[in-house]
XYZ file of C-alpha atoms in Angstrom:
250
model
C -7.278 3.028 7.067
C -10.558 1.897 5.524
C -10.079 0.588 2.004
C -12.611 1.556 -0.671
C -10.402 0.852 -3.697
C -9.910 -2.926 -3.816
C -11.095 -4.075 -7.231
C -8.860 -7.137 -7.032
C -9.345 -10.193 -4.811
C -8.480 -8.738 -1.364
C -6.647 -11.954 -0.486
C -3.936 -10.976 -2.980
C -3.489 -7.471 -1.562
C -1.493 -6.979 1.666
C -2.921 -5.149 4.645
C 0.341 -3.369 5.430
C 0.819 0.131 4.016
C 4.122 1.986 3.785
C 4.574 5.720 3.444
C 6.081 6.873 0.176
C 9.066 8.298 2.045
C 9.832 4.832 3.446
C 9.719 2.959 0.141
C 13.307 3.561 -0.967
C 14.645 2.478 2.416
C 12.404 -0.579 2.347
C 13.693 -1.511 -1.110
C 17.327 -1.144 -0.024
C 16.775 -3.159 3.150
C 14.972 -5.904 1.232
C 17.705 -6.067 -1.392
C 20.362 -6.337 1.317
C 18.418 -9.051 3.142
C 18.233 -11.204 0.012
C 21.630 -10.335 -1.435
C 20.029 -8.642 -4.430
C 20.956 -5.498 -6.298
C 18.389 -2.771 -6.856
C 18.649 -3.546 -10.564
C 17.621 -7.140 -9.886
C 14.569 -5.849 -8.032
C 13.840 -3.608 -11.015
C 13.979 -6.632 -13.306
C 11.440 -8.387 -11.093
C 9.191 -5.330 -11.082
C 9.315 -4.975 -14.849
C 8.556 -8.666 -15.265
C 5.542 -8.394 -12.942
C 4.179 -5.392 -14.854
C 4.753 -7.116 -18.190
C 2.879 -10.236 -17.070
C -0.130 -8.243 -15.888
C -0.232 -6.265 -19.140
C 0.129 -9.375 -21.304
C -2.389 -11.420 -19.317
C -4.919 -8.578 -19.147
C -4.653 -7.785 -22.869
C -3.422 -10.969 -24.592
C -4.588 -9.871 -28.042
C -2.693 -6.571 -28.113
C 0.267 -6.493 -30.497
C 1.405 -2.853 -30.583
C 2.496 -1.405 -27.261
C 3.475 2.193 -26.575
C 5.767 2.463 -23.535
C 6.148 5.891 -21.904
C 9.331 6.124 -19.815
C 10.207 8.891 -17.401
C 13.677 9.887 -16.276
C 13.783 7.878 -13.058
C 13.428 4.375 -11.709
C 9.790 4.207 -12.778
C 11.078 4.735 -16.296
C 13.628 1.991 -15.650
C 10.753 -0.405 -14.962
C 9.299 0.701 -18.288
C 12.487 -0.201 -20.148
C 12.269 -3.699 -18.659
C 8.623 -4.036 -19.719
C 9.504 -2.890 -23.240
C 12.362 -5.373 -23.576
C 10.247 -8.297 -22.377
C 7.371 -7.331 -24.662
C 9.667 -7.094 -27.673
C 11.173 -10.497 -26.828
C 7.624 -11.897 -26.751
C 7.026 -10.749 -30.325
C 5.071 -7.605 -29.513
C 5.762 -4.466 -31.542
C 7.036 -1.837 -29.094
C 7.408 1.916 -29.486
C 9.236 3.463 -26.524
C 9.108 7.184 -25.796
C 11.497 8.622 -23.211
C 11.476 11.912 -21.352
C 14.556 14.001 -22.033
C 16.570 15.410 -19.109
C 19.944 16.985 -18.442
C 20.279 14.878 -15.296
C 21.776 11.376 -15.477
C 19.470 8.415 -14.989
C 19.674 6.545 -11.674
C 22.158 3.685 -11.963
C 19.636 0.853 -12.162
C 17.432 2.736 -14.626
C 20.487 3.332 -16.814
C 21.199 -0.403 -16.726
C 17.631 -1.121 -17.828
C 17.892 1.425 -20.645
C 21.179 -0.091 -21.826
C 19.655 -3.584 -21.780
C 16.794 -2.290 -23.953
C 19.227 -0.761 -26.437
C 21.434 -3.870 -26.458
C 18.353 -5.945 -27.294
C 17.825 -3.834 -30.408
C 15.310 -1.461 -28.887
C 14.935 2.129 -30.071
C 14.342 5.168 -27.859
C 12.108 7.814 -29.419
C 11.753 11.425 -28.351
C 8.621 12.267 -26.397
C 7.228 14.491 -29.159
C 6.941 11.909 -31.948
C 3.595 11.077 -33.532
C 2.185 7.992 -31.853
C 1.748 4.924 -34.081
C -1.844 4.481 -35.256
C -1.681 0.769 -34.460
C -1.074 1.372 -30.734
C -3.449 -0.870 -28.783
C -1.904 -0.743 -25.287
C -0.085 2.006 -23.393
C 2.376 1.345 -20.566
C 2.680 4.281 -18.164
C 6.165 4.393 -16.615
C 6.547 8.166 -16.511
C 6.390 9.123 -12.829
C 6.691 7.047 -9.680
C 6.301 7.590 -5.959
C 8.772 10.467 -5.671
C 6.655 13.322 -7.024
C 4.999 15.804 -4.672
C 3.520 18.315 -7.124
C 1.706 18.535 -10.429
C 3.559 17.069 -13.440
C 5.127 19.604 -15.778
C 5.422 19.486 -19.554
C 6.353 17.469 -21.491
C 5.192 14.796 -19.036
C 1.848 16.503 -18.403
C 1.218 16.585 -22.140
C 2.026 12.884 -22.490
C -0.379 12.072 -19.663
C -3.191 14.009 -21.332
C -2.423 12.393 -24.686
C -2.530 8.917 -23.130
C -5.874 9.638 -21.481
C -7.327 10.832 -24.781
C -6.129 7.727 -26.646
C -8.553 4.809 -27.124
C -5.974 2.221 -26.018
C -6.124 1.107 -22.364
C -3.322 2.110 -20.007
C -1.418 -0.133 -17.596
C 0.343 1.963 -14.938
C 3.644 0.774 -13.481
C 3.672 1.045 -9.654
C 1.351 4.081 -9.544
C -0.519 6.146 -12.158
C 1.681 9.073 -13.163
C 0.511 12.257 -11.461
C -1.139 10.500 -8.498
C 0.669 11.466 -5.292
C 1.778 8.307 -3.500
C 1.531 9.834 -0.042
C -1.950 11.351 -0.209
C -3.828 10.200 -3.304
C -4.084 13.822 -4.425
C -4.024 14.770 -8.109
C -2.761 18.369 -8.276
C -2.465 18.284 -12.063
C -2.553 15.887 -14.995
C -2.893 12.249 -13.922
C -3.000 8.984 -15.833
C -6.376 7.261 -15.852
C -5.283 3.623 -15.819
C -7.280 0.493 -16.522
C -4.795 -1.505 -14.425
C -2.115 -0.495 -11.921
C 0.665 -2.900 -10.920
C 2.328 -1.918 -7.652
C 5.360 -3.555 -6.073
C 6.779 -4.477 -2.657
C 4.489 -2.228 -0.609
C 1.115 -0.566 -0.856
C 1.319 3.217 -0.757
C -1.357 5.341 0.989
C -2.066 7.220 -2.213
C -3.251 4.041 -3.932
C -6.119 3.771 -1.440
C -7.043 7.379 -0.644
C -7.961 10.663 -2.289
C -8.596 10.368 -6.023
C -7.039 6.895 -6.334
C -10.324 5.123 -6.971
C -10.889 7.269 -10.064
C -7.525 6.584 -11.711
C -5.959 3.267 -10.619
C -8.387 0.904 -12.322
C -7.831 -2.683 -11.167
C -5.064 -2.762 -8.578
C -2.516 -5.588 -8.752
C 0.199 -6.244 -6.189
C 3.466 -8.163 -6.475
C 5.863 -8.609 -3.551
C 8.691 -9.479 -5.980
C 9.507 -12.627 -4.018
C 9.970 -10.748 -0.742
C 6.759 -11.880 0.985
C 8.364 -13.577 3.989
C 10.726 -10.714 4.719
C 8.004 -8.104 4.306
C 5.770 -9.986 6.754
C 8.463 -9.574 9.414
C 8.524 -5.782 9.061
C 6.298 -3.410 11.033
C 4.455 -0.998 8.726
C 3.384 2.478 9.859
C -0.178 1.912 8.577
C -2.544 -0.958 7.933
C -5.702 -1.139 5.866
C -8.875 -2.896 6.949
C -11.786 -4.108 4.851
C -15.417 -5.136 5.236
C -14.474 -8.668 6.296
C -12.435 -7.382 9.216
C -15.117 -4.877 10.174
C -17.612 -7.719 10.298
C -15.512 -9.404 12.974
C -15.568 -6.306 15.168
C -19.106 -5.000 14.661
C -21.763 -7.176 16.261
C -25.452 -6.963 15.260
C -27.258 -4.057 16.893
C -30.131 -4.666 19.276
C -33.548 -3.902 17.746
C -34.156 -1.218 20.388
C -30.835 0.566 19.892
C -30.697 4.015 18.307
């Protein structure tokens, strides 16, 4: 897979690529190998996203965190809690659903509430002071266009002057193909975890991911021992394979 989307130092981005359908299994296997819970991996992911957001926008003081009703939203709760602990004013909006949250996302939500955080409905008026938006609405599990109210939140975020940092993948970008069948977050930065997904490097990804950051969440050695279904290659690798053409060649 030729990579046209690396806006970050390629040395920091792995060459292995895992299909979206394999990610959950990979996370479970990694957690088992290190004796970690999935919630502990979520804490690491949220910390990685928080650090990228803080380091990329150190002068921002009013963050708006958009949380979906899944594990991507769980990462958002972790980001919100860490930002609040760092003295940043945080407004957290959560998608309503009749379905229960996944266990680890529920733990992250409870930790946010126990830290004094407030969960606002998705239809509130956004604070005028908002100077950074954290997108934790949709993760790698979607396979179709986002529906309202999530689609409306995506469009509102794109219309807002504040930059957006996407957690794992911009909401609305399909992790398997890079397709954007509906509303999609246009991120300034995307922080992805554990494994690169094909959709971050193909299709419309270049238009919406912004600067791509990768964090292995401390699992580098274990991940290196796994055999991925796909690998990316870049201009440096191509240069090793393609020799200069003869002047008389056509």
